[in-house]
Amino acid sequence: HGGSDAGAIGPSGLMEKTVTLNISLALRELLESQGAEVIMTRDTDIEVHEKGSRATANEELQARCDVANDAEADIFISVHIDSFTNSTAHGTTTYYDADSKLGFKLADKIRVNLIDEIETASRGTQRCNFYVVNKTDMPATLIEVAFISNTDEEKMLGSEEGIMKAAVGIAEGIKIYFEE
């Protein structure tokens, strides 16, 4: 999400693209302070593909994969916020490519540490067929931090404290992934 694609929008009007960018920027700062080199697909509210808002969904997703693949990154993290028509849906899910044992390890370490920090229910570490997870050359995970459609989780996602806790949880999961 980003630019013309707001992603999911919560009851108060909070946009997924804003939350995910804020978490990602905080995460970058934490990781860089620990000596990591972080390559962002976006660090402002833009589309990644050169066509901008005229790019197809797959072109935009491939542009994000290309950033990671061209950089020969060690891991790929895609930060998202979940949404559902039933406002009682809640929790945190991480996804990985079914053929990637390292992808599972990355996704699971992040999920465990993220829920410890933001105190959401665990919805598990699940196999997926998501474009960015399948089209990257390195272990990858797509993280659904929490539900923007849930009033309580939206409030947490819209707070500075919630953003920092999410970034800390993800960073800790990444750290453990590389240590084990």
PDB file of C-alpha atoms in Angstrom:
ATOM      1  CA  HIS A   1       0.000   0.000   0.000  1.00  0.00           C
ATOM      2  CA  GLY A   2       1.063   3.593  -0.399  1.00  0.00           C
ATOM      3  CA  GLY A   3       0.385   6.532  -2.653  1.00  0.00           C
ATOM      4  CA  SER A   4      -3.026   6.106  -4.251  1.00  0.00           C
ATOM      5  CA  ASP A   5      -3.584   2.753  -2.469  1.00  0.00           C
ATOM      6  CA  ALA A   6      -4.711   3.423   1.106  1.00  0.00           C
ATOM      7  CA  GLY A   7      -5.183  -0.241   1.963  1.00  0.00           C
ATOM      8  CA  ALA A   8      -7.693  -0.993   4.699  1.00  0.00           C
ATOM      9  CA  ILE A   9      -9.325   1.895   6.557  1.00  0.00           C
ATOM     10  CA  GLY A  10     -10.401   1.665  10.192  1.00  0.00           C
ATOM     11  CA  PRO A  11     -13.603   2.932  11.835  1.00  0.00           C
ATOM     12  CA  SER A  12     -11.939   6.239  12.760  1.00  0.00           C
ATOM     13  CA  GLY A  13     -10.472   6.714   9.265  1.00  0.00           C
ATOM     14  CA  LEU A  14      -6.976   5.478  10.091  1.00  0.00           C
ATOM     15  CA  MET A  15      -5.373   4.141   6.898  1.00  0.00           C
ATOM     16  CA  GLU A  16      -3.317   0.984   6.585  1.00  0.00           C
ATOM     17  CA  LYS A  17      -0.742   2.751   4.388  1.00  0.00           C
ATOM     18  CA  THR A  18      -0.054   5.263   7.178  1.00  0.00           C
ATOM     19  CA  VAL A  19       0.278   2.667   9.935  1.00  0.00           C
ATOM     20  CA  THR A  20       2.491   0.335   7.916  1.00  0.00           C
ATOM     21  CA  LEU A  21       4.808   3.158   6.880  1.00  0.00           C
ATOM     22  CA  ASN A  22       5.083   4.380  10.481  1.00  0.00           C
ATOM     23  CA  ILE A  23       5.875   0.880  11.771  1.00  0.00           C
ATOM     24  CA  SER A  24       8.390   0.319   8.974  1.00  0.00           C
ATOM     25  CA  LEU A  25      10.185   3.615   9.607  1.00  0.00           C
ATOM     26  CA  ALA A  26      10.419   2.867  13.344  1.00  0.00           C
ATOM     27  CA  LEU A  27      11.604  -0.667  12.551  1.00  0.00           C
ATOM     28  CA  ARG A  28      14.303   0.662  10.223  1.00  0.00           C
ATOM     29  CA  GLU A  29      15.565   2.986  12.947  1.00  0.00           C
ATOM     30  CA  LEU A  30      15.723   0.137  15.481  1.00  0.00           C
ATOM     31  CA  LEU A  31      17.461  -2.261  13.114  1.00  0.00           C
ATOM     32  CA  GLU A  32      19.987   0.312  11.921  1.00  0.00           C
ATOM     33  CA  SER A  33      20.797   1.215  15.537  1.00  0.00           C
ATOM     34  CA  GLN A  34      21.723  -2.475  15.972  1.00  0.00           C
ATOM     35  CA  GLY A  35      24.018  -2.405  12.930  1.00  0.00           C
ATOM     36  CA  ALA A  36      21.698  -3.810  10.272  1.00  0.00           C
ATOM     37  CA  GLU A  37      21.559  -2.473   6.740  1.00  0.00           C
ATOM     38  CA  VAL A  38      17.901  -1.842   5.888  1.00  0.00           C
ATOM     39  CA  ILE A  39      16.587  -1.342   2.377  1.00  0.00           C
ATOM     40  CA  MET A  40      13.060   0.027   2.218  1.00  0.00           C
ATOM     41  CA  THR A  41      10.767  -0.412  -0.754  1.00  0.00           C
ATOM     42  CA  ARG A  42       9.280   2.938   0.225  1.00  0.00           C
ATOM     43  CA  ASP A  43       9.989   5.471   2.963  1.00  0.00           C
ATOM     44  CA  THR A  44       7.371   8.020   1.938  1.00  0.00           C
ATOM     45  CA  ASP A  45       3.728   7.762   0.882  1.00  0.00           C
ATOM     46  CA  ILE A  46       4.316   6.723  -2.731  1.00  0.00           C
ATOM     47  CA  GLU A  47       3.847   3.847  -5.134  1.00  0.00           C
ATOM     48  CA  VAL A  48       7.033   1.905  -5.819  1.00  0.00           C
ATOM     49  CA  HIS A  49       6.582   1.157  -9.531  1.00  0.00           C
ATOM     50  CA  GLU A  50       7.750   3.855 -11.945  1.00  0.00           C
ATOM     51  CA  LYS A  51       4.228   4.038 -13.446  1.00  0.00           C
ATOM     52  CA  GLY A  52       2.917   5.213 -10.082  1.00  0.00           C
ATOM     53  CA  SER A  53      -0.853   4.893  -9.759  1.00  0.00           C
ATOM     54  CA  ARG A  54      -1.068   3.625 -13.366  1.00  0.00           C
ATOM     55  CA  ALA A  55       0.788   0.403 -12.525  1.00  0.00           C
ATOM     56  CA  THR A  56      -1.213  -2.800 -12.234  1.00  0.00           C
ATOM     57  CA  ALA A  57      -1.369  -4.505  -8.843  1.00  0.00           C
ATOM     58  CA  ASN A  58       1.119  -7.152  -9.981  1.00  0.00           C
ATOM     59  CA  GLU A  59       3.487  -4.541 -11.433  1.00  0.00           C
ATOM     60  CA  GLU A  60       3.473  -2.697  -8.106  1.00  0.00           C
ATOM     61  CA  LEU A  61       4.072  -5.906  -6.157  1.00  0.00           C
ATOM     62  CA  GLN A  62       6.851  -7.005  -8.515  1.00  0.00           C
ATOM     63  CA  ALA A  63       8.531  -3.604  -8.147  1.00  0.00           C
ATOM     64  CA  ARG A  64       8.727  -4.248  -4.402  1.00  0.00           C
ATOM     65  CA  CYS A  65      10.151  -7.732  -4.954  1.00  0.00           C
ATOM     66  CA  ASP A  66      12.677  -6.300  -7.419  1.00  0.00           C
ATOM     67  CA  VAL A  67      14.029  -3.915  -4.772  1.00  0.00           C
ATOM     68  CA  ALA A  68      14.813  -6.846  -2.475  1.00  0.00           C
ATOM     69  CA  ASN A  69      16.001  -9.220  -5.195  1.00  0.00           C
ATOM     70  CA  ASP A  70      18.261  -6.633  -6.848  1.00  0.00           C
ATOM     71  CA  ALA A  71      19.814  -5.803  -3.465  1.00  0.00           C
ATOM     72  CA  GLU A  72      20.302  -9.516  -2.716  1.00  0.00           C
ATOM     73  CA  ALA A  73      18.719  -8.912   0.675  1.00  0.00           C
ATOM     74  CA  ASP A  74      19.005 -11.531   3.412  1.00  0.00           C
ATOM     75  CA  ILE A  75      15.295 -11.378   4.311  1.00  0.00           C
ATOM     76  CA  PHE A  76      12.119  -9.696   3.065  1.00  0.00           C
ATOM     77  CA  ILE A  77       9.514  -8.287   5.457  1.00  0.00           C
ATOM     78  CA  SER A  78       6.135  -7.025   4.225  1.00  0.00           C
ATOM     79  CA  VAL A  79       4.198  -5.150   6.910  1.00  0.00           C
ATOM     80  CA  HIS A  80       0.397  -5.088   6.646  1.00  0.00           C
ATOM     81  CA  ILE A  81      -2.661  -4.383   8.755  1.00  0.00           C
ATOM     82  CA  ASP A  82      -5.568  -6.810   8.637  1.00  0.00           C
ATOM     83  CA  SER A  83      -9.254  -5.934   8.198  1.00  0.00           C
ATOM     84  CA  PHE A  84     -12.526  -7.822   8.240  1.00  0.00           C
ATOM     85  CA  THR A  85     -16.218  -7.013   7.917  1.00  0.00           C
ATOM     86  CA  ASN A  86     -16.840  -8.301  11.444  1.00  0.00           C
ATOM     87  CA  SER A  87     -15.312  -5.761  13.832  1.00  0.00           C
ATOM     88  CA  THR A  88     -14.692  -8.418  16.481  1.00  0.00           C
ATOM     89  CA  ALA A  89     -11.934 -10.061  14.386  1.00  0.00           C
ATOM     90  CA  HIS A  90      -8.618  -9.518  16.131  1.00  0.00           C
ATOM     91  CA  GLY A  91      -5.061 -10.730  16.430  1.00  0.00           C
ATOM     92  CA  THR A  92      -1.758 -11.098  14.647  1.00  0.00           C
ATOM     93  CA  THR A  93      -0.858 -13.434  11.779  1.00  0.00           C
ATOM     94  CA  THR A  94       2.370 -14.023   9.901  1.00  0.00           C
ATOM     95  CA  TYR A  95       2.589 -15.734   6.527  1.00  0.00           C
ATOM     96  CA  TYR A  96       5.329 -17.588   4.678  1.00  0.00           C
ATOM     97  CA  ASP A  97       5.878 -19.550   1.476  1.00  0.00           C
ATOM     98  CA  ALA A  98       5.092 -23.226   2.126  1.00  0.00           C
ATOM     99  CA  ASP A  99       8.323 -24.310   0.415  1.00  0.00           C
ATOM    100  CA  SER A 100      10.548 -22.174   2.630  1.00  0.00           C
ATOM    101  CA  LYS A 101      11.699 -23.566   5.994  1.00  0.00           C
ATOM    102  CA  LEU A 102      13.626 -20.366   6.624  1.00  0.00           C
ATOM    103  CA  GLY A 103      10.556 -18.338   5.673  1.00  0.00           C
ATOM    104  CA  PHE A 104       8.577 -20.225   8.306  1.00  0.00           C
ATOM    105  CA  LYS A 105      11.288 -19.630  10.900  1.00  0.00           C
ATOM    106  CA  LEU A 106      11.377 -15.901  10.116  1.00  0.00           C
ATOM    107  CA  ALA A 107       7.590 -15.539  10.174  1.00  0.00           C
ATOM    108  CA  ASP A 108       7.211 -17.535  13.383  1.00  0.00           C
ATOM    109  CA  LYS A 109       9.939 -15.696  15.315  1.00  0.00           C
ATOM    110  CA  ILE A 110       8.410 -12.370  14.318  1.00  0.00           C
ATOM    111  CA  ARG A 111       4.857 -13.454  15.238  1.00  0.00           C
ATOM    112  CA  VAL A 112       5.856 -14.714  18.688  1.00  0.00           C
ATOM    113  CA  ASN A 113       7.797 -11.568  19.561  1.00  0.00           C
ATOM    114  CA  LEU A 114       5.246  -9.212  18.019  1.00  0.00           C
ATOM    115  CA  ILE A 115       2.350 -10.598  20.052  1.00  0.00           C
ATOM    116  CA  ASP A 116       4.502 -10.421  23.191  1.00  0.00           C
ATOM    117  CA  GLU A 117       4.987  -6.693  22.575  1.00  0.00           C
ATOM    118  CA  ILE A 118       1.553  -5.575  21.370  1.00  0.00           C
ATOM    119  CA  GLU A 119      -0.418  -8.145  23.377  1.00  0.00           C
ATOM    120  CA  THR A 120      -2.683  -9.326  20.578  1.00  0.00           C
ATOM    121  CA  ALA A 121      -4.081 -12.804  20.136  1.00  0.00           C
ATOM    122  CA  SER A 122      -2.073 -15.162  17.974  1.00  0.00           C
ATOM    123  CA  ARG A 123      -3.709 -16.168  14.703  1.00  0.00           C
ATOM    124  CA  GLY A 124      -0.728 -18.342  13.873  1.00  0.00           C
ATOM    125  CA  THR A 125       2.049 -18.615  11.357  1.00  0.00           C
ATOM    126  CA  GLN A 126       0.392 -19.694   8.148  1.00  0.00           C
ATOM    127  CA  ARG A 127       1.358 -20.838   4.665  1.00  0.00           C
ATOM    128  CA  CYS A 128       0.322 -18.511   1.880  1.00  0.00           C
ATOM    129  CA  ASN A 129       0.453 -17.857  -1.820  1.00  0.00           C
ATOM    130  CA  PHE A 130       1.023 -14.098  -1.563  1.00  0.00           C
ATOM    131  CA  TYR A 131       2.878 -12.493  -4.454  1.00  0.00           C
ATOM    132  CA  VAL A 132       5.633 -10.771  -2.461  1.00  0.00           C
ATOM    133  CA  VAL A 133       6.340 -13.860  -0.391  1.00  0.00           C
ATOM    134  CA  ASN A 134       6.571 -16.099  -3.461  1.00  0.00           C
ATOM    135  CA  LYS A 135       8.450 -13.777  -5.835  1.00  0.00           C
ATOM    136  CA  THR A 136      11.354 -12.843  -3.569  1.00  0.00           C
ATOM    137  CA  ASP A 137      14.613 -14.804  -3.667  1.00  0.00           C
ATOM    138  CA  MET A 138      15.185 -14.788   0.091  1.00  0.00           C
ATOM    139  CA  PRO A 139      13.244 -15.944   3.169  1.00  0.00           C
ATOM    140  CA  ALA A 140      10.166 -13.738   3.305  1.00  0.00           C
ATOM    141  CA  THR A 141       7.174 -13.054   5.507  1.00  0.00           C
ATOM    142  CA  LEU A 142       4.034 -10.988   5.248  1.00  0.00           C
ATOM    143  CA  ILE A 143       2.967  -9.720   8.667  1.00  0.00           C
ATOM    144  CA  GLU A 144      -0.640  -8.806   9.514  1.00  0.00           C
ATOM    145  CA  VAL A 145       0.138  -6.829  12.669  1.00  0.00           C
ATOM    146  CA  ALA A 146      -3.442  -6.423  13.935  1.00  0.00           C
ATOM    147  CA  PHE A 147      -6.960  -5.616  12.710  1.00  0.00           C
ATOM    148  CA  ILE A 148      -7.625  -1.993  11.779  1.00  0.00           C
ATOM    149  CA  SER A 149     -11.329  -2.907  11.597  1.00  0.00           C
ATOM    150  CA  ASN A 150     -11.298  -3.728  15.328  1.00  0.00           C
ATOM    151  CA  THR A 151     -11.797  -0.557  17.376  1.00  0.00           C
ATOM    152  CA  ASP A 152      -9.357  -1.537  20.141  1.00  0.00           C
ATOM    153  CA  GLU A 153      -6.644  -2.690  17.773  1.00  0.00           C
ATOM    154  CA  GLU A 154      -7.125   0.368  15.557  1.00  0.00           C
ATOM    155  CA  LYS A 155      -6.595   2.576  18.605  1.00  0.00           C
ATOM    156  CA  MET A 156      -3.365   0.751  19.414  1.00  0.00           C
ATOM    157  CA  LEU A 157      -2.188   0.960  15.779  1.00  0.00           C
ATOM    158  CA  GLY A 158      -2.873   4.688  15.704  1.00  0.00           C
ATOM    159  CA  SER A 159      -0.832   5.420  18.813  1.00  0.00           C
ATOM    160  CA  GLU A 160       2.861   6.230  18.989  1.00  0.00           C
ATOM    161  CA  GLU A 161       3.240   3.587  21.700  1.00  0.00           C
ATOM    162  CA  GLY A 162       1.555   0.943  19.535  1.00  0.00           C
ATOM    163  CA  ILE A 163       3.757   1.783  16.546  1.00  0.00           C
ATOM    164  CA  MET A 164       6.909   1.501  18.673  1.00  0.00           C
ATOM    165  CA  LYS A 165       5.810  -1.752  20.309  1.00  0.00           C
ATOM    166  CA  ALA A 166       5.056  -3.266  16.897  1.00  0.00           C
ATOM    167  CA  ALA A 167       8.477  -2.196  15.600  1.00  0.00           C
ATOM    168  CA  VAL A 168      10.209  -3.587  18.699  1.00  0.00           C
ATOM    169  CA  GLY A 169       8.388  -6.924  18.390  1.00  0.00           C
ATOM    170  CA  ILE A 170       9.282  -7.300  14.726  1.00  0.00           C
ATOM    171  CA  ALA A 171      12.903  -6.251  15.345  1.00  0.00           C
ATOM    172  CA  GLU A 172      13.252  -8.753  18.192  1.00  0.00           C
ATOM    173  CA  GLY A 173      11.875 -11.531  16.000  1.00  0.00           C
ATOM    174  CA  ILE A 174      14.366 -10.654  13.257  1.00  0.00           C
ATOM    175  CA  LYS A 175      17.215 -10.592  15.778  1.00  0.00           C
ATOM    176  CA  ILE A 176      16.307 -14.054  17.117  1.00  0.00           C
ATOM    177  CA  TYR A 177      15.927 -15.385  13.560  1.00  0.00           C
ATOM    178  CA  PHE A 178      19.554 -14.446  12.790  1.00  0.00           C
ATOM    179  CA  GLU A 179      20.907 -15.613  16.162  1.00  0.00           C
ATOM    180  CA  GLU A 180      19.536 -19.170  15.963  1.00  0.00           C
TER     181      GLU A 180
END
